[in-house]
């Protein structure tokens, strides 16, 4: 239900929380200058998701997919966390049981000081081999070799979850657990369209959590949220979290 929200009330709610989980999406990084996926300047407007973020696309044209990631990596490397990220890092230190769940691959929560964000969709700085079990971090921007190769000679791929791929099992399990036990579940800057992430707040609600949504606009989740705060997260979160 939509309520006429007042920030002071939300501040009190948060201050009293014992178990809090937060799910973030691309919107929290928008004010850092990282493009979102589905907004006006969203990444999907210029590139078709099916062309780039699927295992099939990578098999078909690894160079194109790597060029896209190289461009995004180079962009993200120049970006810094904004007051929204910093507010969540602060909140983590105030709540006894706190879980940060993010769909973002940009690493800005880590840079803001969040201890261990559960990265549902992977990390733009991580790679893995398409043949052997090598996994590693690759920070170079721009890449010297596109597409990059493993020392075993096979192609490396971004360690990111593409459409049709399973989320990392331990991470999604931990996220379900946090959703099921939270007394407050906050959702920030996600269009709430991509599954299974979008089901986490619903799961929390079914288990009795108060759901707070922060977004520029309403989403499919809004009718189920107890409090919907419309506005930029970089302004609203610092007001909600002193
Ligand atoms: C602001 C703001 C500001 C802006 N302040 N707010 C059930 C039903 C239907 C389909 C499926 C289903 N289960 C699975 C599927 C298929 C698929 C799916 O969900 N499809 C939907 C699109 C319908 N899911 C999957 O394939 C997932 N895997 C899976 O389920 O495996 C099991 C399985 C296997 C095989 C078959 C079936 C099941 C994997 C999903 C992986 C998603 N990966 C991506 C791309 C990674 C590539 C990369 O990043 O390089 O992850 S998709 C893309 O979307 C990215 C994001 O993490 C994700 C979510 O986007 P997000 O964060 O919500 O961003 P936007 O842009 O959509 O929204 C931004 C929001 O911010 C907006 O609301 C703005 O208003 C707001 N905003 N500025 C506050 N300043
Ligand atoms: Zn290898």
Short mmCIF file of C-alpha atoms and ligand atoms in Angstrom, two decimals:
data_model
loop_
_atom_site.label_atom_id
_atom_site.label_comp_id
_atom_site.label_asym_id
_atom_site.label_seq_id
_atom_site.Cartn_x
_atom_site.Cartn_y
_atom_site.Cartn_z
CA UNK A 1 0.00 0.00 0.00
CA UNK A 2 1.17 3.53 -0.74
CA UNK A 3 1.31 5.78 2.28
CA UNK A 4 1.97 9.46 2.65
CA UNK A 5 5.45 8.81 3.84
CA UNK A 6 7.36 10.90 6.24
CA UNK A 7 11.06 10.40 6.47
CA UNK A 8 11.11 10.76 10.26
CA UNK A 9 8.80 7.75 10.61
CA UNK A 10 11.03 5.66 8.36
CA UNK A 11 14.07 6.77 10.33
CA UNK A 12 12.45 5.46 13.52
CA UNK A 13 11.44 2.21 11.87
CA UNK A 14 15.00 1.62 10.70
CA UNK A 15 16.51 2.58 14.04
CA UNK A 16 14.38 -0.08 15.77
CA UNK A 17 15.13 -2.87 13.26
CA UNK A 18 16.86 -6.00 14.52
CA UNK A 19 17.02 -7.92 11.27
CA UNK A 20 17.27 -5.84 8.18
CA UNK A 21 17.87 -6.86 4.60
CA UNK A 22 18.40 -4.49 1.69
CA UNK A 23 18.19 -5.34 -2.01
CA UNK A 24 19.80 -2.87 -4.39
CA UNK A 25 19.72 -2.49 -8.15
CA UNK A 26 21.28 -0.32 -10.81
CA UNK A 27 19.38 2.78 -9.62
CA UNK A 28 21.57 3.15 -6.53
CA UNK A 29 24.61 3.63 -8.78
CA UNK A 30 22.87 5.95 -11.24
CA UNK A 31 23.93 9.05 -9.31
CA UNK A 32 27.52 7.81 -9.48
CA UNK A 33 27.21 7.97 -13.25
CA UNK A 34 26.84 4.23 -13.92
CA UNK A 35 24.11 3.70 -16.54
CA UNK A 36 21.08 1.64 -15.51
CA UNK A 37 19.71 -1.14 -17.68
CA UNK A 38 16.17 -0.08 -18.45
CA UNK A 39 16.00 3.68 -17.91
CA UNK A 40 15.99 6.41 -20.55
CA UNK A 41 19.77 6.19 -20.84
CA UNK A 42 19.70 2.52 -19.89
CA UNK A 43 22.17 0.08 -21.37
CA UNK A 44 19.48 -2.00 -22.99
CA UNK A 45 18.36 0.97 -25.11
CA UNK A 46 21.57 0.93 -27.11
CA UNK A 47 22.28 -2.79 -26.99
CA UNK A 48 19.90 -5.69 -27.15
CA UNK A 49 20.21 -7.82 -24.02
CA UNK A 50 19.83 -10.95 -26.11
CA UNK A 51 22.86 -9.86 -28.13
CA UNK A 52 25.12 -9.40 -25.15
CA UNK A 53 24.04 -10.85 -21.84
CA UNK A 54 23.41 -14.48 -22.69
CA UNK A 55 25.65 -17.56 -22.90
CA UNK A 56 24.55 -17.96 -26.53
CA UNK A 57 25.69 -14.46 -27.45
CA UNK A 58 29.07 -15.16 -25.91
CA UNK A 59 29.45 -18.41 -27.84
CA UNK A 60 28.45 -16.64 -31.04
CA UNK A 61 30.54 -13.49 -30.68
CA UNK A 62 32.86 -13.38 -27.65
CA UNK A 63 34.68 -10.35 -29.06
CA UNK A 64 31.52 -8.24 -29.21
CA UNK A 65 30.49 -9.27 -25.71
CA UNK A 66 33.98 -8.53 -24.34
CA UNK A 67 34.05 -5.17 -26.10
CA UNK A 68 30.83 -4.28 -24.32
CA UNK A 69 32.26 -5.35 -20.95
CA UNK A 70 35.54 -3.57 -21.64
CA UNK A 71 33.59 -0.36 -22.25
CA UNK A 72 31.56 -0.79 -19.06
CA UNK A 73 34.61 -1.77 -16.97
CA UNK A 74 36.48 1.31 -18.16
CA UNK A 75 33.49 3.49 -17.30
CA UNK A 76 32.92 1.94 -13.85
CA UNK A 77 36.63 2.21 -12.98
CA UNK A 78 36.23 6.00 -13.02
CA UNK A 79 33.14 6.04 -10.78
CA UNK A 80 32.86 6.46 -7.04
CA UNK A 81 30.20 5.48 -4.51
CA UNK A 82 27.56 8.13 -3.81
CA UNK A 83 25.78 9.08 -0.56
CA UNK A 84 23.28 6.23 -1.14
CA UNK A 85 26.02 3.58 -1.01
CA UNK A 86 27.65 5.25 2.00
CA UNK A 87 24.34 5.39 3.89
CA UNK A 88 23.90 1.62 3.54
CA UNK A 89 27.45 1.02 4.75
CA UNK A 90 26.62 3.17 7.79
CA UNK A 91 23.32 1.37 8.40
CA UNK A 92 25.14 -1.97 8.44
CA UNK A 93 27.04 -0.80 11.50
CA UNK A 94 23.85 0.16 13.38
CA UNK A 95 21.73 -3.00 12.97
CA UNK A 96 22.43 -6.28 14.80
CA UNK A 97 21.66 -8.49 11.77
CA UNK A 98 22.14 -6.81 8.46
CA UNK A 99 22.31 -8.30 4.98
CA UNK A 100 23.06 -6.32 1.86
CA UNK A 101 21.94 -8.08 -1.31
CA UNK A 102 22.85 -6.47 -4.62
CA UNK A 103 22.11 -7.18 -8.25
CA UNK A 104 24.88 -4.78 -9.21
CA UNK A 105 28.20 -5.94 -10.60
CA UNK A 106 29.95 -2.55 -10.29
CA UNK A 107 31.63 -3.06 -6.89
CA UNK A 108 30.58 0.36 -5.58
CA UNK A 109 29.11 -1.11 -2.37
CA UNK A 110 32.54 -2.58 -1.57
CA UNK A 111 34.19 0.77 -2.20
CA UNK A 112 31.68 2.46 0.14
CA UNK A 113 32.70 0.10 2.95
CA UNK A 114 29.89 -2.47 2.94
CA UNK A 115 31.44 -5.58 4.47
CA UNK A 116 30.14 -8.44 2.39
CA UNK A 117 27.45 -7.59 -0.14
CA UNK A 118 25.77 -10.72 -1.53
CA UNK A 119 26.37 -10.27 -5.24
CA UNK A 120 23.52 -12.09 -6.94
CA UNK A 121 24.67 -11.39 -10.49
CA UNK A 122 28.44 -11.56 -10.05
CA UNK A 123 31.16 -8.96 -10.28
CA UNK A 124 32.44 -7.03 -13.28
CA UNK A 125 36.06 -7.40 -12.07
CA UNK A 126 35.89 -11.21 -11.84
CA UNK A 127 36.53 -13.65 -14.66
CA UNK A 128 36.46 -17.38 -15.06
CA UNK A 129 37.70 -19.80 -17.67
CA UNK A 130 35.23 -21.37 -20.07
CA UNK A 131 37.13 -24.69 -19.86
CA UNK A 132 39.26 -25.21 -16.76
CA UNK A 133 38.21 -24.19 -13.25
CA UNK A 134 40.30 -21.02 -13.13
CA UNK A 135 38.63 -18.02 -11.47
CA UNK A 136 40.31 -14.73 -10.83
CA UNK A 137 40.21 -10.98 -10.68
CA UNK A 138 41.14 -8.88 -13.69
CA UNK A 139 41.35 -5.15 -13.03
CA UNK A 140 43.04 -3.86 -16.18
CA UNK A 141 41.11 -1.20 -18.13
CA UNK A 142 40.99 -1.10 -21.04
CA UNK A 143 41.94 -4.73 -21.63
CA UNK A 144 45.13 -5.39 -23.58
CA UNK A 145 43.65 -8.45 -25.27
CA UNK A 146 40.04 -8.84 -26.44
CA UNK A 147 38.80 -11.45 -25.92
CA UNK A 148 41.12 -12.37 -23.03
CA UNK A 149 42.42 -15.95 -22.67
CA UNK A 150 43.21 -18.20 -19.75
CA UNK A 151 46.72 -19.65 -19.31
CA UNK A 152 45.18 -22.97 -20.44
CA UNK A 153 44.53 -21.34 -23.83
CA UNK A 154 40.72 -21.16 -23.61
CA UNK A 155 38.54 -18.08 -23.51
CA UNK A 156 37.95 -16.25 -20.26
CA UNK A 157 34.44 -14.93 -19.62
CA UNK A 158 33.11 -12.32 -17.21
CA UNK A 159 32.06 -13.99 -13.94
CA UNK A 160 28.61 -12.50 -14.31
CA UNK A 161 25.19 -14.15 -14.34
CA UNK A 162 23.65 -13.91 -17.78
CA UNK A 163 20.01 -14.54 -18.70
CA UNK A 164 19.13 -18.21 -18.46
CA UNK A 165 22.02 -18.92 -16.09
CA UNK A 166 21.71 -19.98 -12.47
CA UNK A 167 22.60 -17.56 -9.73
CA UNK A 168 25.49 -18.64 -7.46
CA UNK A 169 23.79 -21.19 -5.21
CA UNK A 170 25.28 -20.27 -1.84
CA UNK A 171 24.63 -16.56 -2.43
CA UNK A 172 20.99 -16.90 -3.45
CA UNK A 173 20.41 -19.28 -0.55
CA UNK A 174 21.80 -16.76 1.90
CA UNK A 175 19.66 -14.05 0.31
CA UNK A 176 16.49 -16.20 0.68
CA UNK A 177 17.38 -16.82 4.28
CA UNK A 178 17.82 -13.10 4.94
CA UNK A 179 14.52 -12.32 3.20
CA UNK A 180 12.66 -14.93 5.21
CA UNK A 181 13.91 -13.73 8.57
CA UNK A 182 14.04 -9.96 8.07
CA UNK A 183 11.74 -7.70 10.04
CA UNK A 184 12.39 -4.93 7.55
CA UNK A 185 13.23 -5.45 3.87
CA UNK A 186 14.31 -2.41 1.91
CA UNK A 187 14.44 -2.34 -1.89
CA UNK A 188 16.47 0.41 -3.57
CA UNK A 189 16.74 1.36 -7.22
CA UNK A 190 15.58 -1.77 -8.98
CA UNK A 191 12.89 -2.13 -11.62
CA UNK A 192 11.98 -5.41 -9.85
CA UNK A 193 11.59 -7.19 -13.17
CA UNK A 194 14.45 -9.67 -13.15
CA UNK A 195 13.94 -13.00 -11.39
CA UNK A 196 14.68 -14.49 -8.96
CA UNK A 197 15.91 -11.24 -7.32
CA UNK A 198 12.49 -9.60 -7.69
CA UNK A 199 10.90 -12.37 -5.59
CA UNK A 200 13.03 -11.65 -2.53
CA UNK A 201 10.94 -8.72 -1.25
CA UNK A 202 7.75 -10.71 -1.84
CA UNK A 203 9.22 -13.58 0.13
CA UNK A 204 10.12 -11.17 2.93
CA UNK A 205 6.62 -9.73 2.97
CA UNK A 206 5.01 -13.17 3.11
CA UNK A 207 7.13 -13.83 6.17
CA UNK A 208 5.96 -10.68 7.91
CA UNK A 209 8.59 -8.10 6.99
CA UNK A 210 7.77 -4.45 6.51
CA UNK A 211 8.77 -3.64 2.93
CA UNK A 212 10.21 -0.20 2.13
CA UNK A 213 10.83 0.75 -1.48
CA UNK A 214 13.05 3.62 -2.65
CA UNK A 215 12.92 4.43 -6.35
CA UNK A 216 12.51 7.34 -8.74
CA UNK A 217 9.23 5.82 -9.88
CA UNK A 218 6.74 3.11 -9.03
CA UNK A 219 7.56 -0.48 -9.97
CA UNK A 220 5.60 -3.76 -10.07
CA UNK A 221 6.62 -4.16 -6.45
CA UNK A 222 5.13 -0.84 -5.28
CA UNK A 223 1.56 -2.11 -4.70
CA UNK A 224 2.97 -4.65 -2.23
CA UNK A 225 5.35 -2.32 -0.42
CA UNK A 226 4.32 -0.86 2.94
CA UNK A 227 6.19 2.37 2.27
CA UNK A 228 7.13 3.75 -1.13
CA UNK A 229 9.55 6.66 -1.20
CA UNK A 230 9.82 8.26 -4.59
CA UNK A 231 13.04 10.16 -5.30
CA UNK A 232 16.75 9.71 -5.87
CA UNK A 233 18.33 7.23 -3.46
CA UNK A 234 21.41 9.45 -3.12
CA UNK A 235 19.20 12.06 -1.45
CA UNK A 236 16.61 9.88 0.30
CA UNK A 237 18.91 7.30 1.92
CA UNK A 238 21.05 9.88 3.77
CA UNK A 239 17.83 11.41 5.12
CA UNK A 240 16.53 8.00 6.23
CA UNK A 241 19.84 6.91 7.74
CA UNK A 242 21.44 9.58 9.94
C1 LIG B 1 16.66 5.10 -9.33
C2 LIG B 1 17.56 6.10 -9.60
C3 LIG B 1 17.95 6.86 -8.51
C4 LIG B 1 17.20 5.16 -11.44
N1 LIG B 1 17.45 6.59 -7.31
N2 LIG B 1 16.18 4.85 -8.13
C5 LIG B 1 10.38 -16.14 -13.92
C6 LIG B 1 9.50 -15.47 -14.73
C7 LIG B 1 9.94 -14.89 -15.94
C8 LIG B 1 11.26 -14.98 -16.33
C9 LIG B 1 12.13 -15.65 -15.52
C10 LIG B 1 11.70 -16.22 -14.34
N3 LIG B 1 12.75 -16.79 -13.74
C11 LIG B 1 13.85 -16.58 -14.51
C12 LIG B 1 13.49 -15.91 -15.60
C13 LIG B 1 14.38 -15.50 -16.70
C14 LIG B 1 15.21 -14.30 -16.36
C15 LIG B 1 14.30 -13.10 -16.05
O1 LIG B 1 14.12 -12.70 -14.93
N4 LIG B 1 13.78 -12.48 -17.06
C16 LIG B 1 12.94 -11.29 -16.85
C17 LIG B 1 13.51 -10.13 -17.61
C18 LIG B 1 11.53 -11.61 -17.16
N5 LIG B 1 16.09 -14.58 -15.24
C19 LIG B 1 17.20 -15.24 -15.38
O2 LIG B 1 17.53 -15.71 -16.45
C20 LIG B 1 18.07 -15.42 -14.17
N6 LIG B 1 18.45 -16.79 -14.02
C21 LIG B 1 17.61 -17.72 -13.56
O3 LIG B 1 16.52 -17.45 -13.16
O4 LIG B 1 18.13 -18.99 -13.58
C22 LIG B 1 17.24 -20.08 -13.39
C23 LIG B 1 16.68 -20.38 -14.76
C24 LIG B 1 17.53 -20.84 -15.73
C25 LIG B 1 17.02 -21.12 -16.99
C26 LIG B 1 15.67 -20.90 -17.27
C27 LIG B 1 14.83 -20.43 -16.26
C28 LIG B 1 15.36 -20.18 -14.99
C29 LIG B 1 19.37 -14.66 -14.34
C30 LIG B 1 19.18 -13.21 -14.37
C31 LIG B 1 20.52 -12.53 -14.63
C32 LIG B 1 20.35 -11.05 -14.81
N7 LIG B 1 21.53 -10.50 -15.32
C33 LIG B 1 21.58 -9.08 -15.63
C34 LIG B 1 22.71 -8.78 -16.62
C35 LIG B 1 24.04 -9.11 -16.15
C36 LIG B 1 24.97 -8.63 -17.19
C37 LIG B 1 25.75 -7.43 -16.74
O5 LIG B 1 25.41 -6.68 -15.83
O6 LIG B 1 26.70 -7.24 -17.39
O7 LIG B 1 21.72 -8.33 -14.42
S1 LIG B 1 20.12 -8.43 -16.36
C38 LIG B 1 20.26 -6.86 -15.64
O8 LIG B 1 19.05 -6.67 -14.91
C39 LIG B 1 21.41 -6.94 -14.61
C40 LIG B 1 20.73 -6.34 -13.41
O9 LIG B 1 21.38 -6.78 -12.22
C41 LIG B 1 19.32 -6.80 -13.51
C42 LIG B 1 18.34 -6.00 -12.72
O10 LIG B 1 18.24 -4.69 -13.21
P1 LIG B 1 17.97 -3.50 -12.19
O11 LIG B 1 19.07 -3.42 -11.22
O12 LIG B 1 16.62 -3.62 -11.64
O13 LIG B 1 18.14 -2.23 -13.16
P2 LIG B 1 17.04 -1.51 -14.08
O14 LIG B 1 17.78 -0.67 -15.04
O15 LIG B 1 16.08 -2.47 -14.63
O16 LIG B 1 16.22 -0.58 -13.09
C43 LIG B 1 16.79 0.56 -12.49
C44 LIG B 1 15.78 1.11 -11.50
O17 LIG B 1 16.41 2.15 -10.77
C45 LIG B 1 14.55 1.73 -12.17
O18 LIG B 1 13.41 1.26 -11.49
C46 LIG B 1 14.72 3.22 -11.97
O19 LIG B 1 13.49 3.91 -11.78
C47 LIG B 1 15.53 3.26 -10.72
N8 LIG B 1 16.39 4.42 -10.59
N9 LIG B 1 17.83 6.05 -10.99
C48 LIG B 1 16.54 5.57 -7.19
N10 LIG B 1 18.82 7.87 -8.70
ZN1 LIG B 2 41.53 -22.18 -18.32
#
